[in-house]
């Protein structure tokens, strides 16, 4: 029988380049940060400051082509949001931003449920508007959030009403700003000198959460599918911590971190409505991973090829949560 750890070890923070997976963590919980903070007067003032810096994409807002009519968050319509973790490192010499992390969220305030679908960045898909079939993460580089949304809608056959994107700058510190996260391990494995047992909870700072989430080659870690599952687990854990009373006292640091790194087509009115009317859905999250195989194609590149049945099942659950056929 595995021995349970008796206490959490504190480790020195190491200066490392921001990993791809961590970019999406803030993206996924931008809405929930705002939701948890929107009830305090001082915080409301800070959120208006945040709105000014992140709401650059409002003019790009376009209703989904798969909707019969546009959604209205004020009326508590179930909404669909694409979350993009963007590689915007200046060292790329203007080659464009790629969405290296992609998560779809179907949020239903009437049933208080969220369906979360992770889309692997190497998924082979049609890039709508570019006339090519290649990795899905290239769509953002070619045409920004609009082309990325269109390509995701085409792949998944689900509507996408809004987007939130975030780059890598300064995001690693967020987990440490909120005092770390508590995550229940999905597997039994060892990475970077830390051992984990499936089903047991662990408190992690930013550095440990990074190693935990990135693990895929270590024995027992579950490969790419295990890594995707850990990404979602850390996302959920971070969201819970951000909504704690203690995090509200750190709102200045959180807002400063978000303000320079986030872009969305949600208006401040949308954000306020989500904060007051959609908050309950964060407590009931169904996480879905696409199943499939990996293959090197004729262009010499490795792709993730999603299984058709897996796509259809994800589509069914996602639309069901949106209350559409």
mmCIF file of C-alpha atoms in Angstrom:
data_model
loop_
_atom_site.group_PDB
_atom_site.id
_atom_site.type_symbol
_atom_site.label_atom_id
_atom_site.label_comp_id
_atom_site.label_asym_id
_atom_site.label_seq_id
_atom_site.Cartn_x
_atom_site.Cartn_y
_atom_site.Cartn_z
ATOM 1 C CA UNK A 1 0.000 0.000 0.000
ATOM 2 C CA UNK A 2 1.387 3.415 -0.997
ATOM 3 C CA UNK A 3 2.470 5.617 1.881
ATOM 4 C CA UNK A 4 0.639 8.935 1.911
ATOM 5 C CA UNK A 5 2.761 12.054 2.185
ATOM 6 C CA UNK A 6 2.475 13.644 5.644
ATOM 7 C CA UNK A 7 3.253 17.204 4.681
ATOM 8 C CA UNK A 8 3.996 19.395 1.733
ATOM 9 C CA UNK A 9 7.555 20.304 1.081
ATOM 10 C CA UNK A 10 8.390 23.918 0.308
ATOM 11 C CA UNK A 11 10.719 24.358 -2.602
ATOM 12 C CA UNK A 12 12.699 27.245 -3.917
ATOM 13 C CA UNK A 13 11.231 28.860 -6.986
ATOM 14 C CA UNK A 14 13.289 28.369 -10.088
ATOM 15 C CA UNK A 15 13.466 30.842 -12.915
ATOM 16 C CA UNK A 16 12.205 28.996 -15.967
ATOM 17 C CA UNK A 17 10.638 29.990 -19.241
ATOM 18 C CA UNK A 18 6.843 30.086 -19.038
ATOM 19 C CA UNK A 19 5.487 26.706 -20.226
ATOM 20 C CA UNK A 20 2.764 26.405 -22.838
ATOM 21 C CA UNK A 21 0.237 24.769 -20.515
ATOM 22 C CA UNK A 22 0.383 27.555 -17.928
ATOM 23 C CA UNK A 23 -0.724 30.155 -20.458
ATOM 24 C CA UNK A 24 -4.155 28.589 -20.613
ATOM 25 C CA UNK A 25 -4.677 28.475 -16.864
ATOM 26 C CA UNK A 26 -5.318 32.193 -16.555
ATOM 27 C CA UNK A 27 -7.375 32.181 -19.721
ATOM 28 C CA UNK A 28 -9.707 29.513 -18.465
ATOM 29 C CA UNK A 29 -10.387 31.307 -15.209
ATOM 30 C CA UNK A 30 -10.428 34.918 -16.291
ATOM 31 C CA UNK A 31 -14.203 34.767 -16.167
ATOM 32 C CA UNK A 32 -14.234 33.073 -12.789
ATOM 33 C CA UNK A 33 -11.786 35.567 -11.308
ATOM 34 C CA UNK A 34 -14.138 38.327 -12.309
ATOM 35 C CA UNK A 35 -17.137 36.348 -11.093
ATOM 36 C CA UNK A 36 -15.706 35.887 -7.635
ATOM 37 C CA UNK A 37 -14.534 39.468 -7.334
ATOM 38 C CA UNK A 38 -17.495 41.323 -8.785
ATOM 39 C CA UNK A 39 -19.407 41.476 -5.526
ATOM 40 C CA UNK A 40 -17.095 43.883 -3.693
ATOM 41 C CA UNK A 41 -17.132 47.668 -4.256
ATOM 42 C CA UNK A 42 -13.387 48.132 -4.339
ATOM 43 C CA UNK A 43 -12.989 45.142 -6.588
ATOM 44 C CA UNK A 44 -15.619 46.520 -8.954
ATOM 45 C CA UNK A 45 -13.416 49.575 -9.404
ATOM 46 C CA UNK A 46 -10.395 47.389 -10.123
ATOM 47 C CA UNK A 47 -12.374 45.326 -12.632
ATOM 48 C CA UNK A 48 -13.258 48.438 -14.580
ATOM 49 C CA UNK A 49 -9.551 49.150 -14.800
ATOM 50 C CA UNK A 50 -8.998 45.592 -16.011
ATOM 51 C CA UNK A 51 -11.772 45.932 -18.589
ATOM 52 C CA UNK A 52 -10.011 48.879 -20.195
ATOM 53 C CA UNK A 53 -6.855 46.862 -20.829
ATOM 54 C CA UNK A 54 -8.302 43.498 -21.875
ATOM 55 C CA UNK A 55 -11.304 44.511 -23.968
ATOM 56 C CA UNK A 56 -9.351 45.218 -27.138
ATOM 57 C CA UNK A 57 -11.269 42.669 -29.183
ATOM 58 C CA UNK A 58 -14.803 43.987 -28.713
ATOM 59 C CA UNK A 59 -15.018 45.338 -32.235
ATOM 60 C CA UNK A 60 -14.222 41.828 -33.534
ATOM 61 C CA UNK A 61 -17.307 40.324 -31.864
ATOM 62 C CA UNK A 62 -19.191 38.182 -34.357
ATOM 63 C CA UNK A 63 -22.216 35.992 -33.733
ATOM 64 C CA UNK A 64 -21.626 32.294 -34.342
ATOM 65 C CA UNK A 65 -22.750 31.053 -37.745
ATOM 66 C CA UNK A 66 -24.103 27.949 -35.994
ATOM 67 C CA UNK A 67 -26.551 29.951 -33.885
ATOM 68 C CA UNK A 68 -30.098 30.687 -35.013
ATOM 69 C CA UNK A 69 -29.975 33.819 -32.869
ATOM 70 C CA UNK A 70 -27.296 35.544 -30.818
ATOM 71 C CA UNK A 71 -26.906 34.673 -27.146
ATOM 72 C CA UNK A 72 -27.721 37.113 -24.363
ATOM 73 C CA UNK A 73 -25.862 36.697 -21.080
ATOM 74 C CA UNK A 74 -28.195 39.182 -19.407
ATOM 75 C CA UNK A 75 -30.997 36.654 -20.010
ATOM 76 C CA UNK A 76 -28.844 33.765 -18.756
ATOM 77 C CA UNK A 77 -28.520 32.052 -22.122
ATOM 78 C CA UNK A 78 -26.043 29.137 -22.026
ATOM 79 C CA UNK A 79 -22.816 30.328 -23.672
ATOM 80 C CA UNK A 80 -19.842 28.818 -25.455
ATOM 81 C CA UNK A 81 -16.366 30.267 -24.969
ATOM 82 C CA UNK A 82 -13.081 29.422 -26.700
ATOM 83 C CA UNK A 83 -9.995 29.813 -24.510
ATOM 84 C CA UNK A 84 -6.683 30.286 -26.304
ATOM 85 C CA UNK A 85 -3.227 30.145 -24.730
ATOM 86 C CA UNK A 86 -1.104 32.163 -27.160
ATOM 87 C CA UNK A 87 2.605 31.888 -27.931
ATOM 88 C CA UNK A 88 3.420 35.545 -28.519
ATOM 89 C CA UNK A 89 7.123 35.427 -27.722
ATOM 90 C CA UNK A 90 8.866 38.334 -29.497
ATOM 91 C CA UNK A 91 11.736 36.011 -30.433
ATOM 92 C CA UNK A 92 9.500 34.522 -33.136
ATOM 93 C CA UNK A 93 10.297 37.570 -35.321
ATOM 94 C CA UNK A 94 6.728 38.279 -36.345
ATOM 95 C CA UNK A 95 5.902 34.745 -37.463
ATOM 96 C CA UNK A 96 2.518 35.048 -35.776
ATOM 97 C CA UNK A 97 0.797 33.892 -32.603
ATOM 98 C CA UNK A 98 -0.183 30.243 -32.360
ATOM 99 C CA UNK A 99 -2.823 28.974 -29.969
ATOM 100 C CA UNK A 100 -0.685 26.347 -28.280
ATOM 101 C CA UNK A 101 -3.430 25.608 -25.747
ATOM 102 C CA UNK A 102 -7.115 25.366 -26.690
ATOM 103 C CA UNK A 103 -10.077 24.697 -24.386
ATOM 104 C CA UNK A 104 -13.778 25.015 -25.184
ATOM 105 C CA UNK A 105 -16.201 25.867 -22.377
ATOM 106 C CA UNK A 106 -19.959 25.322 -22.545
ATOM 107 C CA UNK A 107 -21.430 27.163 -19.540
ATOM 108 C CA UNK A 108 -25.083 26.699 -18.533
ATOM 109 C CA UNK A 109 -26.281 28.947 -15.670
ATOM 110 C CA UNK A 110 -29.709 27.297 -15.607
ATOM 111 C CA UNK A 111 -28.374 23.842 -14.736
ATOM 112 C CA UNK A 112 -25.188 25.175 -13.090
ATOM 113 C CA UNK A 113 -22.989 22.992 -15.257
ATOM 114 C CA UNK A 114 -19.864 23.522 -17.370
ATOM 115 C CA UNK A 115 -18.593 21.164 -20.065
ATOM 116 C CA UNK A 116 -14.872 21.574 -20.755
ATOM 117 C CA UNK A 117 -13.335 20.110 -23.936
ATOM 118 C CA UNK A 118 -9.567 20.127 -24.509
ATOM 119 C CA UNK A 119 -8.526 20.261 -28.169
ATOM 120 C CA UNK A 120 -4.912 19.125 -28.744
ATOM 121 C CA UNK A 121 -2.911 21.809 -30.536
ATOM 122 C CA UNK A 122 -1.604 19.265 -33.076
ATOM 123 C CA UNK A 123 -5.097 18.228 -34.179
ATOM 124 C CA UNK A 124 -5.282 17.941 -37.967
ATOM 125 C CA UNK A 125 -8.097 20.178 -39.168
ATOM 126 C CA UNK A 126 -9.286 22.425 -41.960
ATOM 127 C CA UNK A 127 -8.125 26.015 -41.433
ATOM 128 C CA UNK A 128 -11.296 27.841 -42.458
ATOM 129 C CA UNK A 129 -10.523 30.934 -44.507
ATOM 130 C CA UNK A 130 -6.999 29.812 -45.331
ATOM 131 C CA UNK A 131 -7.817 26.895 -47.633
ATOM 132 C CA UNK A 132 -5.431 24.461 -45.934
ATOM 133 C CA UNK A 133 -5.547 21.341 -43.768
ATOM 134 C CA UNK A 134 -2.935 21.469 -41.028
ATOM 135 C CA UNK A 135 -2.506 21.779 -37.262
ATOM 136 C CA UNK A 136 -5.428 23.549 -35.619
ATOM 137 C CA UNK A 137 -3.156 25.886 -33.648
ATOM 138 C CA UNK A 138 -1.988 27.525 -36.892
ATOM 139 C CA UNK A 139 -5.410 29.120 -37.400
ATOM 140 C CA UNK A 140 -4.795 31.810 -34.781
ATOM 141 C CA UNK A 141 -1.476 32.711 -36.395
ATOM 142 C CA UNK A 142 -3.088 33.128 -39.811
ATOM 143 C CA UNK A 143 -6.271 34.951 -38.874
ATOM 144 C CA UNK A 144 -6.404 35.672 -35.176
ATOM 145 C CA UNK A 145 -9.329 34.682 -32.963
ATOM 146 C CA UNK A 146 -11.851 34.962 -35.807
ATOM 147 C CA UNK A 147 -10.173 32.301 -37.970
ATOM 148 C CA UNK A 148 -9.390 30.189 -34.911
ATOM 149 C CA UNK A 149 -13.058 30.243 -33.845
ATOM 150 C CA UNK A 150 -14.276 29.413 -37.369
ATOM 151 C CA UNK A 151 -11.843 26.503 -37.614
ATOM 152 C CA UNK A 152 -12.870 25.146 -34.203
ATOM 153 C CA UNK A 153 -16.553 25.415 -35.072
ATOM 154 C CA UNK A 154 -15.894 23.503 -38.280
ATOM 155 C CA UNK A 155 -13.936 20.793 -36.455
ATOM 156 C CA UNK A 156 -16.299 20.334 -33.518
ATOM 157 C CA UNK A 157 -19.587 21.388 -35.163
ATOM 158 C CA UNK A 158 -20.489 23.478 -32.088
ATOM 159 C CA UNK A 159 -21.140 27.235 -31.829
ATOM 160 C CA UNK A 160 -18.569 29.520 -30.221
ATOM 161 C CA UNK A 161 -19.986 32.770 -28.869
ATOM 162 C CA UNK A 162 -16.965 34.413 -27.273
ATOM 163 C CA UNK A 163 -13.224 34.031 -26.928
ATOM 164 C CA UNK A 164 -10.561 34.815 -24.348
ATOM 165 C CA UNK A 165 -6.896 34.697 -25.314
ATOM 166 C CA UNK A 166 -3.780 35.261 -23.263
ATOM 167 C CA UNK A 167 -0.079 35.348 -23.954
ATOM 168 C CA UNK A 168 2.718 33.869 -21.892
ATOM 169 C CA UNK A 169 4.160 37.023 -20.307
ATOM 170 C CA UNK A 170 4.039 37.114 -16.542
ATOM 171 C CA UNK A 171 1.544 34.297 -16.055
ATOM 172 C CA UNK A 172 3.692 31.830 -14.189
ATOM 173 C CA UNK A 173 3.532 33.952 -11.050
ATOM 174 C CA UNK A 174 -0.256 33.787 -10.762
ATOM 175 C CA UNK A 175 -0.296 30.435 -8.965
ATOM 176 C CA UNK A 176 2.186 31.827 -6.467
ATOM 177 C CA UNK A 177 0.202 35.079 -6.114
ATOM 178 C CA UNK A 178 -2.794 33.116 -4.841
ATOM 179 C CA UNK A 179 -0.639 30.992 -2.553
ATOM 180 C CA UNK A 180 -0.455 27.843 -4.667
ATOM 181 C CA UNK A 181 -3.082 25.269 -5.638
ATOM 182 C CA UNK A 182 -4.323 21.957 -4.264
ATOM 183 C CA UNK A 183 -4.678 19.195 -6.855
ATOM 184 C CA UNK A 184 -5.729 15.554 -6.573
ATOM 185 C CA UNK A 185 -3.366 13.480 -8.704
ATOM 186 C CA UNK A 186 -4.844 11.551 -11.617
ATOM 187 C CA UNK A 187 -1.973 9.034 -11.703
ATOM 188 C CA UNK A 188 0.850 7.456 -9.713
ATOM 189 C CA UNK A 189 4.233 8.657 -10.998
ATOM 190 C CA UNK A 190 7.367 10.600 -10.116
ATOM 191 C CA UNK A 191 8.636 13.751 -11.830
ATOM 192 C CA UNK A 192 11.337 16.273 -10.895
ATOM 193 C CA UNK A 193 11.941 14.458 -7.625
ATOM 194 C CA UNK A 194 8.294 14.653 -6.536
ATOM 195 C CA UNK A 195 6.174 11.508 -6.217
ATOM 196 C CA UNK A 196 2.409 11.409 -6.636
ATOM 197 C CA UNK A 197 -0.184 8.761 -5.835
ATOM 198 C CA UNK A 198 -3.436 8.559 -7.767
ATOM 199 C CA UNK A 199 -6.367 9.879 -5.752
ATOM 200 C CA UNK A 200 -4.316 11.798 -3.171
ATOM 201 C CA UNK A 201 -4.308 15.634 -2.885
ATOM 202 C CA UNK A 202 -1.131 17.703 -3.127
ATOM 203 C CA UNK A 203 -0.437 21.369 -2.458
ATOM 204 C CA UNK A 204 1.726 22.884 -5.207
ATOM 205 C CA UNK A 205 3.425 26.183 -5.890
ATOM 206 C CA UNK A 206 3.905 27.401 -9.448
ATOM 207 C CA UNK A 207 7.082 25.436 -10.045
ATOM 208 C CA UNK A 208 5.676 22.117 -8.841
ATOM 209 C CA UNK A 209 2.379 22.634 -10.673
ATOM 210 C CA UNK A 210 4.401 23.198 -13.848
ATOM 211 C CA UNK A 211 6.287 19.933 -13.505
ATOM 212 C CA UNK A 212 3.145 18.031 -12.517
ATOM 213 C CA UNK A 213 1.202 19.275 -15.519
ATOM 214 C CA UNK A 214 3.932 18.867 -18.121
ATOM 215 C CA UNK A 215 4.722 15.266 -17.234
ATOM 216 C CA UNK A 216 3.975 12.785 -20.031
ATOM 217 C CA UNK A 217 7.077 10.604 -20.506
ATOM 218 C CA UNK A 218 7.448 9.426 -16.908
ATOM 219 C CA UNK A 219 6.274 5.900 -16.119
ATOM 220 C CA UNK A 220 2.655 5.923 -14.992
ATOM 221 C CA UNK A 221 1.981 9.521 -16.073
ATOM 222 C CA UNK A 222 -0.406 8.497 -18.863
ATOM 223 C CA UNK A 223 1.320 10.169 -21.807
ATOM 224 C CA UNK A 224 -0.397 13.009 -23.677
ATOM 225 C CA UNK A 225 -3.850 12.075 -22.382
ATOM 226 C CA UNK A 226 -2.618 12.096 -18.790
ATOM 227 C CA UNK A 227 -1.018 15.477 -19.358
ATOM 228 C CA UNK A 228 -4.244 16.950 -20.767
ATOM 229 C CA UNK A 229 -6.164 15.626 -17.786
ATOM 230 C CA UNK A 230 -3.672 17.245 -15.399
ATOM 231 C CA UNK A 231 -3.994 20.554 -17.251
ATOM 232 C CA UNK A 232 -7.731 20.524 -16.610
ATOM 233 C CA UNK A 233 -7.256 19.509 -12.968
ATOM 234 C CA UNK A 234 -4.878 22.399 -12.339
ATOM 235 C CA UNK A 235 -7.232 24.790 -14.144
ATOM 236 C CA UNK A 236 -10.100 23.796 -11.855
ATOM 237 C CA UNK A 237 -7.929 24.005 -8.739
ATOM 238 C CA UNK A 238 -6.695 27.454 -9.679
ATOM 239 C CA UNK A 239 -10.237 28.648 -10.251
ATOM 240 C CA UNK A 240 -11.295 27.526 -6.782
ATOM 241 C CA UNK A 241 -8.335 29.308 -5.214
ATOM 242 C CA UNK A 242 -8.964 32.509 -7.161
ATOM 243 C CA UNK A 243 -12.506 32.630 -5.815
ATOM 244 C CA UNK A 244 -11.396 32.313 -2.200
ATOM 245 C CA UNK A 245 -11.639 35.245 0.202
ATOM 246 C CA UNK A 246 -7.862 35.338 0.466
ATOM 247 C CA UNK A 247 -7.478 35.921 -3.264
ATOM 248 C CA UNK A 248 -9.761 38.950 -3.158
ATOM 249 C CA UNK A 249 -7.155 40.638 -0.950
ATOM 250 C CA UNK A 250 -4.636 40.071 -3.752
ATOM 251 C CA UNK A 251 -6.843 41.604 -6.429
ATOM 252 C CA UNK A 252 -4.275 44.321 -7.269
ATOM 253 C CA UNK A 253 -1.607 41.760 -8.157
ATOM 254 C CA UNK A 254 -4.085 39.583 -10.062
ATOM 255 C CA UNK A 255 -5.444 42.508 -12.076
ATOM 256 C CA UNK A 256 -1.946 43.752 -12.873
ATOM 257 C CA UNK A 257 -0.962 40.300 -14.146
ATOM 258 C CA UNK A 258 -4.089 39.926 -16.268
ATOM 259 C CA UNK A 259 -4.186 43.429 -17.663
ATOM 260 C CA UNK A 260 -1.087 43.110 -19.800
ATOM 261 C CA UNK A 261 -1.734 39.624 -21.086
ATOM 262 C CA UNK A 262 -5.418 39.124 -21.892
ATOM 263 C CA UNK A 263 -7.625 39.898 -24.899
ATOM 264 C CA UNK A 264 -11.347 39.122 -25.162
ATOM 265 C CA UNK A 265 -14.502 40.123 -27.044
ATOM 266 C CA UNK A 266 -16.532 40.138 -23.824
ATOM 267 C CA UNK A 267 -17.735 43.577 -22.784
ATOM 268 C CA UNK A 268 -17.693 44.798 -19.204
ATOM 269 C CA UNK A 269 -21.476 44.353 -19.107
ATOM 270 C CA UNK A 270 -21.020 40.721 -20.224
ATOM 271 C CA UNK A 271 -18.418 40.162 -17.551
ATOM 272 C CA UNK A 272 -20.647 41.599 -14.838
ATOM 273 C CA UNK A 273 -23.574 39.425 -15.940
ATOM 274 C CA UNK A 274 -21.367 36.324 -15.985
ATOM 275 C CA UNK A 275 -20.093 37.219 -12.540
ATOM 276 C CA UNK A 276 -23.571 37.396 -11.039
ATOM 277 C CA UNK A 277 -25.526 34.842 -13.082
ATOM 278 C CA UNK A 278 -23.099 32.120 -14.221
ATOM 279 C CA UNK A 279 -20.999 31.657 -11.105
ATOM 280 C CA UNK A 280 -22.686 28.429 -9.979
ATOM 281 C CA UNK A 281 -21.622 26.565 -13.125
ATOM 282 C CA UNK A 282 -17.986 26.557 -12.019
ATOM 283 C CA UNK A 283 -18.775 24.048 -9.261
ATOM 284 C CA UNK A 284 -19.975 21.343 -11.650
ATOM 285 C CA UNK A 285 -17.461 20.746 -14.433
ATOM 286 C CA UNK A 286 -17.446 17.784 -16.812
ATOM 287 C CA UNK A 287 -14.027 17.425 -18.429
ATOM 288 C CA UNK A 288 -13.784 15.819 -21.866
ATOM 289 C CA UNK A 289 -10.715 14.727 -23.813
ATOM 290 C CA UNK A 290 -10.816 13.906 -27.493
ATOM 291 C CA UNK A 291 -9.646 10.383 -28.252
ATOM 292 C CA UNK A 292 -7.649 9.495 -31.341
ATOM 293 C CA UNK A 293 -4.270 8.492 -32.726
ATOM 294 C CA UNK A 294 -1.037 10.173 -33.736
ATOM 295 C CA UNK A 295 0.472 9.854 -37.179
ATOM 296 C CA UNK A 296 3.157 11.449 -39.335
ATOM 297 C CA UNK A 297 1.510 12.590 -42.565
ATOM 298 C CA UNK A 298 2.804 13.122 -46.097
ATOM 299 C CA UNK A 299 4.071 16.616 -45.212
ATOM 300 C CA UNK A 300 6.447 15.049 -42.693
ATOM 301 C CA UNK A 301 4.646 16.528 -39.668
ATOM 302 C CA UNK A 302 3.110 14.637 -36.756
ATOM 303 C CA UNK A 303 -0.623 15.157 -36.232
ATOM 304 C CA UNK A 304 -3.250 14.162 -33.714
ATOM 305 C CA UNK A 305 -6.109 12.496 -35.623
ATOM 306 C CA UNK A 306 -9.291 12.605 -33.529
ATOM 307 C CA UNK A 307 -11.584 9.594 -33.607
ATOM 308 C CA UNK A 308 -14.899 10.395 -35.324
ATOM 309 C CA UNK A 309 -16.963 8.762 -32.574
ATOM 310 C CA UNK A 310 -15.087 10.767 -29.938
ATOM 311 C CA UNK A 311 -15.773 13.994 -31.825
ATOM 312 C CA UNK A 312 -19.463 13.175 -32.087
ATOM 313 C CA UNK A 313 -19.765 12.330 -28.382
ATOM 314 C CA UNK A 314 -18.003 15.555 -27.369
ATOM 315 C CA UNK A 315 -20.277 17.475 -29.733
ATOM 316 C CA UNK A 316 -23.374 15.834 -28.268
ATOM 317 C CA UNK A 317 -22.478 16.618 -24.647
ATOM 318 C CA UNK A 318 -21.362 20.150 -25.491
ATOM 319 C CA UNK A 319 -24.576 20.983 -27.368
ATOM 320 C CA UNK A 320 -26.708 19.325 -24.716
ATOM 321 C CA UNK A 321 -25.228 21.670 -22.137
ATOM 322 C CA UNK A 322 -25.967 24.601 -24.453
ATOM 323 C CA UNK A 323 -29.565 23.384 -24.728
ATOM 324 C CA UNK A 324 -29.416 23.124 -28.507
ATOM 325 C CA UNK A 325 -29.958 20.157 -30.821
#
